[in-house]
Amino acid sequence: MDLPGYYEYYCGVKIIAGHDALEKIPGLLQDLHASRPMIVTDKGVAGAGLVDIVLGAVKDQLTIGAVSDDVPPDSDLRVVNRLAALYREQGCDALIAVGGGSVMDTAKGINIVVSEDADDLMKFSGAGALKRPLKPLVAVPTTAGTGSEVTLVAVVKDHERHLKMAFVSYFLLPDVSILDSRMTLSLPAAITAATGMDAMTHAVEAYYGLSKNPLSDATALAAIRLISGNLVEVTRNPADREARLAMANAAALAGMAFSNSMVGMVHTLGHATGSVCGVPHGACMAILLPYGLEYNRHKREAVMGELLFPMGGSDVFARTPKEQRVDRVIAYIRQMNQDLHDASGGRHARFFKEVLDREGKRAVARERLPDIARTALGDGSIFYNPEDLDYDDFLMVLEAAWEGVALDPDRIRK
Amino acid sequence: MNILREIQPSSKPVKRAYVALMLWFVGRAIEAAARVDGAVKAEFDGLSPGFTFSLGVMPQGPMMIVGKDDQGLVRYLGWNPEGQKIDLKMKVKNLEGAILMFTFQESTALATARNRLIVDGEVPAACAIVRVLDIVEVYLLPKLIAKLAVKRYPDWSFGEKIWNRVRIYAGAVLGL
Amino acid sequence: MFQPQSAYAFYSPTKVLSGNKALENLPVELDGMNAVKPLILTTPVLSARGMEKVMESAFGDSNLTIGVFAGVPSQPDLRLIRELYGLYRDNGYDAIIALGGGPVMDTAKALNVAVSGRPEDLESLADRNPLTKKLRPLAAILNLDLSGCEMTRYASLGSLSLTSPALIPDLMIIDSRTVPAEEHKTMAATALMSMTQAVEACLHPARNPLTDAYAYGAARFIMENITNVLKNPSERKGRLALANAAFFAQTSFDNLAPGMVYELGMAISRSCQTNPGLIMGLLLPHFLLLEMRKEIATRNDLYLFIGGPEAFAGTMAEASSRKAVDRIVEILLELQSLVVDFPRSIRDLGIKKEDLEGLIVQGSAAGVRGEYDPQDIRNILEKAWETRF
């Protein structure tokens, strides 16, 4: 195990996991001196009956101050302010965020407003603007992938002023994250697959990235082991509670890994593809992950080879000579995408030209690739990638990922 | 034995002076590089009019400030942030971290990976400035050292950029 | 490896800064917690070894004022806490930095309870009343002379024993300047304590993916570095790895109930004034042989932690736990050859055969997990008494 010359690591979120972890919320809130939480969620989550499950688990022991399912798919400043007002009106003293990334972002935004008594959220963006603990926040993730239940970032969009505000602070970390298998049992196969590959990407990029450290390594390895052993299985058999819980664990572990060692070019390109073409984040991650491995391979051969152990297991690892391990790792990820494609009835895309939008049309037109490459130049995740990429490199990777062909090793500038 | 000592730790004038000198040098080199290198110029052209950034050391400097003027020309704006509107602040967390960077024991990428810097401002602008700093480092440093400082050393031919290098040095040292 | 436990809780609120110039980041980290005037606690010995100077230099150019109290004794008591409470209040400190392990950390944790509320809160906490306030910032600077509880929720002060997750330090700093080479016996004891905590976490019935991850990191670092550091104490990276391992091991230990070897080691240590880490090292192989005989279902991946992926994958499944025990015994034998007057059995520590009965009673009573068969404890203690490794 490698010890870098310097590293930092922090994840002060209490993790509560289990098939009946939700039932622990009242006691946990009591430890945090709160008794009247507001539940924040979105229509999709509420419509799937997940809020009812949460309410059922806590209602005998807890007064719920307010429930709102108003969070839009894209976090929004007006919604943050409106829900903060509701929180105050109802005299709430804690937040329970039930949902995915946007719900977590919104809850974190509300928390800044109500804790700091802020009229302008903007004042609290930027490093070091928050200096003290906020109100208790309990995160209940309803997908197994984003890891936002253990991350310290919140992004809130001001759609009127066309601003994207990013908040980064340890005080934004949830106090508690609840990993309960019931929250993901009804997740459709394609979303299970894409979000699971999002978690896989977090772990893999954390493991080969420039900020890797012993704790991000250990959590990443654990996450990869769990995903490799459960994701295809649970996509085939969505009602498998054990596999659901394993994936919830994996997503949180991968979240800890990447929020401490950061991510690289797979995210750089994924963010850009998402913002230019609106492709869901998980789908981008699944498609781009093999290319992150191929592109950075010459800088990270030994480290990437180690990934075969948690992916393929002992026997495969022992049988594969060292110089072939990275090939096997890359092949393993591609095979996973293929298996998930099959298990989801073809809805899990393997390359960009296969991605469809809501109307069933091709979501990524080939002509848009230069736009994506240009957007990628402005994404901070590139700092943590082992090898450098300029516009031409981004475009080369995008073209390969669009077609679904391997990178030509001779075109990777070293 | 059980006495309490209150200590006012001293400052580190030699290290401060060294970092201040390096910042002054890099600031003026950026100004010069924006005139002679197409890639650096293109990066600044992509930033908003009047864009200004600072690179400095916490908690109390030294610091350098570089920004675009009304004509879009890149200017070294000195060390004093007072009265300047700074869009992007890059702050090294402490003097020792700055020493690691400016004695080239840690590259910009490694310093970022090790969380030595705090970046306050728009991320795309920060990305552009880091690319500028990388290019300027390649100009200023001997290849052996610059290779450690950047992830991928550009495949510039020897003759191609030598004239640029002379002009950037002249600009940084002599202000030409 | 890393199988999910169906239900678990895990908590580690410490931010880690480890490596080159880690100490210089203290001012920024304190500022992030709204603290500007820390009080550093340390021992006369560490102060005499120049640690105070190191801290002064680390805060150089920060504009902050620091206080240094270098009088923490080996047995801190309530009187000391009251004295420090006065100093802290009167001089306007707003954070505590514990420089050193064992008694320094105990003092720092207790003082933090006092200054975050009132000194009386200590007795209240010792009476198992939970803390109701968030404590002031507490930073720990670890070295290789550790008790095994520095980064946990436990502290003891004379007869008071304090337990609360709020006691866990907010920050932990590992920097080669404050992790000097200690005496061989001290470093061996610290590493064996970590090893015991990691191995018992790996065999624990309530293990979970996170305790596994921390125990894995601890075991790997110890196995890769312990003999190198003892052969060549000037090897900085190895010392830093062992200090990291101590934190990882303590964190997994803190999230599970203490194991049998730990409990017995502490009980024996109380009766013979020997560093508990050394005693645990003597008990560990006997405990593992017993576990192997009992065919504990989760035992099979111990060798992954001890030997690493390459060795583990290259070993037949049925042989792997035997290999793990062999490897641990090998390390112990190496330590014995490297450390002057390393005990060979608990008999060497002055424990008499008739003392074992009392220890068996203590051990069975102490088992928080409540599943130890007194017969098992007898078995281990007798083996560790009779057999000289």
PDB file of C-alpha atoms in Angstrom, chain C residues 174-383:
ATOM      1  CA  ILE C 174       1.242  13.147  11.130  1.00  0.00           C
ATOM      2  CA  ASP C 175       4.466  14.910  10.180  1.00  0.00           C
ATOM      3  CA  SER C 176       7.922  13.361  10.170  1.00  0.00           C
ATOM      4  CA  ARG C 177       9.245  16.122  12.439  1.00  0.00           C
ATOM      5  CA  THR C 178       6.817  15.108  15.168  1.00  0.00           C
ATOM      6  CA  VAL C 179       7.115  11.352  14.542  1.00  0.00           C
ATOM      7  CA  PRO C 180      10.704  10.832  15.696  1.00  0.00           C
ATOM      8  CA  ALA C 181      12.200   7.379  16.123  1.00  0.00           C
ATOM      9  CA  GLU C 182      11.347   6.099  19.585  1.00  0.00           C
ATOM     10  CA  GLU C 183      13.041   3.318  21.511  1.00  0.00           C
ATOM     11  CA  HIS C 184      12.703   0.003  19.699  1.00  0.00           C
ATOM     12  CA  LYS C 185      10.516  -1.486  22.362  1.00  0.00           C
ATOM     13  CA  THR C 186       8.141   1.485  22.261  1.00  0.00           C
ATOM     14  CA  MET C 187       7.754   1.422  18.484  1.00  0.00           C
ATOM     15  CA  ALA C 188       7.262  -2.361  18.513  1.00  0.00           C
ATOM     16  CA  ALA C 189       4.605  -2.066  21.213  1.00  0.00           C
ATOM     17  CA  THR C 190       2.742   0.662  19.324  1.00  0.00           C
ATOM     18  CA  ALA C 191       2.787  -1.382  16.115  1.00  0.00           C
ATOM     19  CA  LEU C 192       1.645  -4.553  17.883  1.00  0.00           C
ATOM     20  CA  MET C 193      -1.215  -2.676  19.494  1.00  0.00           C
ATOM     21  CA  SER C 194      -2.291  -1.477  16.024  1.00  0.00           C
ATOM     22  CA  MET C 195      -1.836  -4.961  14.612  1.00  0.00           C
ATOM     23  CA  THR C 196      -4.032  -6.460  17.325  1.00  0.00           C
ATOM     24  CA  GLN C 197      -6.726  -3.858  16.769  1.00  0.00           C
ATOM     25  CA  ALA C 198      -6.643  -4.454  13.003  1.00  0.00           C
ATOM     26  CA  VAL C 199      -6.657  -8.262  13.211  1.00  0.00           C
ATOM     27  CA  GLU C 200      -9.463  -8.303  15.757  1.00  0.00           C
ATOM     28  CA  ALA C 201     -11.461  -5.902  13.560  1.00  0.00           C
ATOM     29  CA  CYS C 202     -10.993  -8.239  10.623  1.00  0.00           C
ATOM     30  CA  LEU C 203     -12.216 -11.240  12.641  1.00  0.00           C
ATOM     31  CA  HIS C 204     -14.994  -9.337  14.393  1.00  0.00           C
ATOM     32  CA  PRO C 205     -18.518 -10.693  13.913  1.00  0.00           C
ATOM     33  CA  ALA C 206     -19.823  -7.118  13.472  1.00  0.00           C
ATOM     34  CA  ARG C 207     -17.182  -6.088  10.919  1.00  0.00           C
ATOM     35  CA  ASN C 208     -18.479  -3.909   8.096  1.00  0.00           C
ATOM     36  CA  PRO C 209     -17.061  -2.541   4.826  1.00  0.00           C
ATOM     37  CA  LEU C 210     -15.699   0.556   6.539  1.00  0.00           C
ATOM     38  CA  THR C 211     -14.051  -1.153   9.498  1.00  0.00           C
ATOM     39  CA  ASP C 212     -12.627  -3.570   6.918  1.00  0.00           C
ATOM     40  CA  ALA C 213     -11.229  -0.716   4.841  1.00  0.00           C
ATOM     41  CA  TYR C 214      -9.513   0.889   7.836  1.00  0.00           C
ATOM     42  CA  ALA C 215      -8.259  -2.416   9.238  1.00  0.00           C
ATOM     43  CA  TYR C 216      -6.942  -3.356   5.813  1.00  0.00           C
ATOM     44  CA  GLY C 217      -4.947  -0.127   5.522  1.00  0.00           C
ATOM     45  CA  ALA C 218      -3.580  -0.609   9.053  1.00  0.00           C
ATOM     46  CA  ALA C 219      -2.542  -4.222   8.533  1.00  0.00           C
ATOM     47  CA  ARG C 220      -0.897  -3.512   5.186  1.00  0.00           C
ATOM     48  CA  PHE C 221       1.143  -0.609   6.538  1.00  0.00           C
ATOM     49  CA  ILE C 222       2.273  -2.515   9.621  1.00  0.00           C
ATOM     50  CA  MET C 223       3.291  -5.648   7.750  1.00  0.00           C
ATOM     51  CA  GLU C 224       5.141  -3.678   5.119  1.00  0.00           C
ATOM     52  CA  ASN C 225       6.990  -1.385   7.509  1.00  0.00           C
ATOM     53  CA  ILE C 226       7.444  -2.704  11.023  1.00  0.00           C
ATOM     54  CA  THR C 227      10.682  -4.623  10.566  1.00  0.00           C
ATOM     55  CA  ASN C 228      12.182  -2.003   8.253  1.00  0.00           C
ATOM     56  CA  VAL C 229      11.569   0.746  10.765  1.00  0.00           C
ATOM     57  CA  LEU C 230      13.190  -1.251  13.556  1.00  0.00           C
ATOM     58  CA  LYS C 231      16.174  -2.115  11.392  1.00  0.00           C
ATOM     59  CA  ASN C 232      16.508   1.438  10.173  1.00  0.00           C
ATOM     60  CA  PRO C 233      14.731   3.902  12.462  1.00  0.00           C
ATOM     61  CA  SER C 234      15.890   6.886  10.421  1.00  0.00           C
ATOM     62  CA  GLU C 235      13.573   5.727   7.606  1.00  0.00           C
ATOM     63  CA  ARG C 236      11.005   8.525   7.706  1.00  0.00           C
ATOM     64  CA  LYS C 237       8.396   7.139   5.369  1.00  0.00           C
ATOM     65  CA  GLY C 238       8.186   3.899   7.320  1.00  0.00           C
ATOM     66  CA  ARG C 239       7.616   5.768  10.566  1.00  0.00           C
ATOM     67  CA  LEU C 240       4.873   7.843   8.965  1.00  0.00           C
ATOM     68  CA  ALA C 241       3.239   4.668   7.652  1.00  0.00           C
ATOM     69  CA  LEU C 242       3.227   3.160  11.153  1.00  0.00           C
ATOM     70  CA  ALA C 243       1.668   6.311  12.608  1.00  0.00           C
ATOM     71  CA  ASN C 244      -0.985   6.210   9.870  1.00  0.00           C
ATOM     72  CA  ALA C 245      -1.567   2.540  10.654  1.00  0.00           C
ATOM     73  CA  ALA C 246      -2.170   3.427  14.300  1.00  0.00           C
ATOM     74  CA  PHE C 247      -4.916   5.855  13.303  1.00  0.00           C
ATOM     75  CA  PHE C 248      -6.550   3.406  10.899  1.00  0.00           C
ATOM     76  CA  ALA C 249      -6.440   0.586  13.449  1.00  0.00           C
ATOM     77  CA  GLN C 250      -7.835   2.781  16.213  1.00  0.00           C
ATOM     78  CA  THR C 251     -10.669   3.932  13.964  1.00  0.00           C
ATOM     79  CA  SER C 252     -11.759   0.400  13.096  1.00  0.00           C
ATOM     80  CA  PHE C 253     -11.362  -0.551  16.773  1.00  0.00           C
ATOM     81  CA  ASP C 254     -13.436   2.456  17.826  1.00  0.00           C
ATOM     82  CA  ASN C 255     -16.322   1.372  15.607  1.00  0.00           C
ATOM     83  CA  LEU C 256     -16.465  -2.168  16.973  1.00  0.00           C
ATOM     84  CA  ALA C 257     -16.534  -3.501  20.502  1.00  0.00           C
ATOM     85  CA  PRO C 258     -13.022  -4.313  21.795  1.00  0.00           C
ATOM     86  CA  GLY C 259     -11.833  -7.849  21.065  1.00  0.00           C
ATOM     87  CA  MET C 260     -10.614 -10.542  23.413  1.00  0.00           C
ATOM     88  CA  VAL C 261      -6.874 -10.058  22.887  1.00  0.00           C
ATOM     89  CA  TYR C 262      -7.252  -6.341  23.480  1.00  0.00           C
ATOM     90  CA  GLU C 263      -9.212  -6.839  26.684  1.00  0.00           C
ATOM     91  CA  LEU C 264      -6.826  -9.481  28.029  1.00  0.00           C
ATOM     92  CA  GLY C 265      -3.797  -7.404  27.077  1.00  0.00           C
ATOM     93  CA  MET C 266      -5.167  -4.421  28.984  1.00  0.00           C
ATOM     94  CA  ALA C 267      -6.000  -6.567  32.018  1.00  0.00           C
ATOM     95  CA  ILE C 268      -2.512  -8.112  32.117  1.00  0.00           C
ATOM     96  CA  SER C 269      -0.905  -4.733  31.585  1.00  0.00           C
ATOM     97  CA  ARG C 270      -2.631  -3.372  34.666  1.00  0.00           C
ATOM     98  CA  SER C 271      -1.183  -6.161  36.798  1.00  0.00           C
ATOM     99  CA  CYS C 272       2.410  -6.048  35.542  1.00  0.00           C
ATOM    100  CA  GLN C 273       3.033  -2.472  34.334  1.00  0.00           C
ATOM    101  CA  THR C 274       4.136  -3.577  30.883  1.00  0.00           C
ATOM    102  CA  ASN C 275       3.107  -1.835  27.684  1.00  0.00           C
ATOM    103  CA  PRO C 276      -0.132  -3.527  26.604  1.00  0.00           C
ATOM    104  CA  GLY C 277       0.951  -3.645  22.950  1.00  0.00           C
ATOM    105  CA  LEU C 278       3.765  -6.074  23.758  1.00  0.00           C
ATOM    106  CA  ILE C 279       1.408  -8.292  25.730  1.00  0.00           C
ATOM    107  CA  MET C 280      -1.151  -8.335  22.920  1.00  0.00           C
ATOM    108  CA  GLY C 281       1.615  -9.348  20.553  1.00  0.00           C
ATOM    109  CA  LEU C 282       2.298 -12.360  22.764  1.00  0.00           C
ATOM    110  CA  LEU C 283      -1.366 -13.342  22.969  1.00  0.00           C
ATOM    111  CA  LEU C 284      -2.260 -12.802  19.331  1.00  0.00           C
ATOM    112  CA  PRO C 285      -0.855 -16.003  17.756  1.00  0.00           C
ATOM    113  CA  HIS C 286      -2.511 -18.191  20.390  1.00  0.00           C
ATOM    114  CA  PHE C 287      -5.795 -16.418  19.839  1.00  0.00           C
ATOM    115  CA  LEU C 288      -5.524 -16.908  16.066  1.00  0.00           C
ATOM    116  CA  LEU C 289      -4.722 -20.608  16.395  1.00  0.00           C
ATOM    117  CA  LEU C 290      -7.779 -20.999  18.552  1.00  0.00           C
ATOM    118  CA  GLU C 291      -9.943 -19.086  16.066  1.00  0.00           C
ATOM    119  CA  MET C 292      -8.679 -21.306  13.279  1.00  0.00           C
ATOM    120  CA  ARG C 293      -9.634 -24.397  15.155  1.00  0.00           C
ATOM    121  CA  LYS C 294     -13.094 -22.989  15.676  1.00  0.00           C
ATOM    122  CA  GLU C 295     -13.566 -22.501  11.927  1.00  0.00           C
ATOM    123  CA  ILE C 296     -14.899 -18.996  12.094  1.00  0.00           C
ATOM    124  CA  ALA C 297     -16.603 -18.328   8.820  1.00  0.00           C
ATOM    125  CA  THR C 298     -15.039 -14.943   8.190  1.00  0.00           C
ATOM    126  CA  ARG C 299     -11.493 -16.022   8.892  1.00  0.00           C
ATOM    127  CA  ASN C 300     -10.545 -16.815   5.327  1.00  0.00           C
ATOM    128  CA  ASP C 301      -9.601 -13.353   4.203  1.00  0.00           C
ATOM    129  CA  LEU C 302      -7.311 -12.545   7.141  1.00  0.00           C
ATOM    130  CA  TYR C 303      -4.385 -13.378   4.904  1.00  0.00           C
ATOM    131  CA  LEU C 304      -5.498 -10.695   2.451  1.00  0.00           C
ATOM    132  CA  PHE C 305      -5.022  -8.132   5.232  1.00  0.00           C
ATOM    133  CA  ILE C 306      -1.774  -9.688   6.458  1.00  0.00           C
ATOM    134  CA  GLY C 307      -0.147 -10.749   3.197  1.00  0.00           C
ATOM    135  CA  GLY C 308      -1.664  -8.391   0.627  1.00  0.00           C
ATOM    136  CA  PRO C 309      -3.570  -9.181  -2.592  1.00  0.00           C
ATOM    137  CA  GLU C 310      -0.660 -10.768  -4.441  1.00  0.00           C
ATOM    138  CA  ALA C 311       0.185 -13.262  -1.712  1.00  0.00           C
ATOM    139  CA  PHE C 312      -3.464 -13.897  -0.877  1.00  0.00           C
ATOM    140  CA  ALA C 313      -4.476 -14.592  -4.474  1.00  0.00           C
ATOM    141  CA  GLY C 314      -1.507 -16.908  -4.888  1.00  0.00           C
ATOM    142  CA  THR C 315      -2.537 -19.078  -1.940  1.00  0.00           C
ATOM    143  CA  MET C 316      -5.073 -21.903  -1.890  1.00  0.00           C
ATOM    144  CA  ALA C 317      -8.160 -20.884   0.055  1.00  0.00           C
ATOM    145  CA  GLU C 318      -7.825 -23.667   2.602  1.00  0.00           C
ATOM    146  CA  ALA C 319      -4.208 -22.764   3.364  1.00  0.00           C
ATOM    147  CA  SER C 320      -4.687 -19.041   3.662  1.00  0.00           C
ATOM    148  CA  SER C 321      -5.583 -18.598   7.315  1.00  0.00           C
ATOM    149  CA  ARG C 322      -2.707 -20.852   8.330  1.00  0.00           C
ATOM    150  CA  LYS C 323      -0.460 -18.618   6.247  1.00  0.00           C
ATOM    151  CA  ALA C 324      -1.782 -15.529   8.003  1.00  0.00           C
ATOM    152  CA  VAL C 325      -0.910 -16.971  11.399  1.00  0.00           C
ATOM    153  CA  ASP C 326       2.503 -18.098  10.177  1.00  0.00           C
ATOM    154  CA  ARG C 327       3.240 -14.651   8.834  1.00  0.00           C
ATOM    155  CA  ILE C 328       2.277 -12.995  12.116  1.00  0.00           C
ATOM    156  CA  VAL C 329       4.449 -15.401  14.078  1.00  0.00           C
ATOM    157  CA  GLU C 330       7.302 -14.705  11.678  1.00  0.00           C
ATOM    158  CA  ILE C 331       6.998 -10.987  12.325  1.00  0.00           C
ATOM    159  CA  LEU C 332       6.947 -11.565  16.071  1.00  0.00           C
ATOM    160  CA  LEU C 333      10.105 -13.643  15.869  1.00  0.00           C
ATOM    161  CA  GLU C 334      11.768 -10.911  13.853  1.00  0.00           C
ATOM    162  CA  LEU C 335      10.725  -8.324  16.412  1.00  0.00           C
ATOM    163  CA  GLN C 336      12.229 -10.446  19.149  1.00  0.00           C
ATOM    164  CA  SER C 337      15.548 -10.494  17.388  1.00  0.00           C
ATOM    165  CA  LEU C 338      15.411  -6.737  16.766  1.00  0.00           C
ATOM    166  CA  VAL C 339      14.217  -5.550  20.176  1.00  0.00           C
ATOM    167  CA  VAL C 340      16.398  -5.933  23.240  1.00  0.00           C
ATOM    168  CA  ASP C 341      14.717  -7.858  26.084  1.00  0.00           C
ATOM    169  CA  PHE C 342      11.501  -8.392  24.150  1.00  0.00           C
ATOM    170  CA  PRO C 343       9.405 -10.713  26.349  1.00  0.00           C
ATOM    171  CA  ARG C 344       8.962 -14.263  25.035  1.00  0.00           C
ATOM    172  CA  SER C 345       5.928 -15.204  27.089  1.00  0.00           C
ATOM    173  CA  ILE C 346       3.667 -13.559  29.618  1.00  0.00           C
ATOM    174  CA  ARG C 347       5.568 -15.532  32.226  1.00  0.00           C
ATOM    175  CA  ASP C 348       8.601 -13.366  31.403  1.00  0.00           C
ATOM    176  CA  LEU C 349       6.566 -10.358  32.503  1.00  0.00           C
ATOM    177  CA  GLY C 350       6.420 -11.643  36.049  1.00  0.00           C
ATOM    178  CA  ILE C 351       2.917 -13.103  35.775  1.00  0.00           C
ATOM    179  CA  LYS C 352       2.607 -16.116  38.056  1.00  0.00           C
ATOM    180  CA  LYS C 353       0.711 -19.212  37.068  1.00  0.00           C
ATOM    181  CA  GLU C 354      -1.798 -18.598  39.873  1.00  0.00           C
ATOM    182  CA  ASP C 355      -2.430 -15.052  38.560  1.00  0.00           C
ATOM    183  CA  LEU C 356      -4.004 -16.583  35.471  1.00  0.00           C
ATOM    184  CA  GLU C 357      -7.182 -17.562  37.324  1.00  0.00           C
ATOM    185  CA  GLY C 358      -7.847 -13.942  38.226  1.00  0.00           C
ATOM    186  CA  LEU C 359      -7.162 -12.846  34.664  1.00  0.00           C
ATOM    187  CA  ILE C 360      -9.541 -15.469  33.304  1.00  0.00           C
ATOM    188  CA  VAL C 361     -12.292 -14.093  35.516  1.00  0.00           C
ATOM    189  CA  GLN C 362     -11.441 -10.523  34.514  1.00  0.00           C
ATOM    190  CA  GLY C 363     -11.240 -11.463  30.848  1.00  0.00           C
ATOM    191  CA  SER C 364     -14.597 -13.227  30.777  1.00  0.00           C
ATOM    192  CA  ALA C 365     -16.220 -10.360  32.610  1.00  0.00           C
ATOM    193  CA  ALA C 366     -14.640  -7.693  30.428  1.00  0.00           C
ATOM    194  CA  GLY C 367     -15.763  -9.248  27.157  1.00  0.00           C
ATOM    195  CA  VAL C 368     -18.063  -6.559  25.846  1.00  0.00           C
ATOM    196  CA  ARG C 369     -19.035  -8.896  23.065  1.00  0.00           C
ATOM    197  CA  GLY C 370     -19.983 -11.318  25.804  1.00  0.00           C
ATOM    198  CA  GLU C 371     -19.259 -14.443  23.840  1.00  0.00           C
ATOM    199  CA  TYR C 372     -15.917 -15.554  25.102  1.00  0.00           C
ATOM    200  CA  ASP C 373     -15.851 -18.936  26.590  1.00  0.00           C
ATOM    201  CA  PRO C 374     -13.768 -18.883  29.816  1.00  0.00           C
ATOM    202  CA  GLN C 375     -12.274 -22.097  28.512  1.00  0.00           C
ATOM    203  CA  ASP C 376     -10.959 -20.234  25.449  1.00  0.00           C
ATOM    204  CA  ILE C 377      -9.450 -17.550  27.598  1.00  0.00           C
ATOM    205  CA  ARG C 378      -7.813 -20.150  29.816  1.00  0.00           C
ATOM    206  CA  ASN C 379      -6.478 -21.894  26.767  1.00  0.00           C
ATOM    207  CA  ILE C 380      -4.905 -18.722  25.363  1.00  0.00           C
ATOM    208  CA  LEU C 381      -3.482 -17.492  28.638  1.00  0.00           C
ATOM    209  CA  GLU C 382      -1.965 -20.850  29.510  1.00  0.00           C
ATOM    210  CA  LYS C 383      -0.378 -21.171  26.088  1.00  0.00           C
TER     211      LYS C 383
END
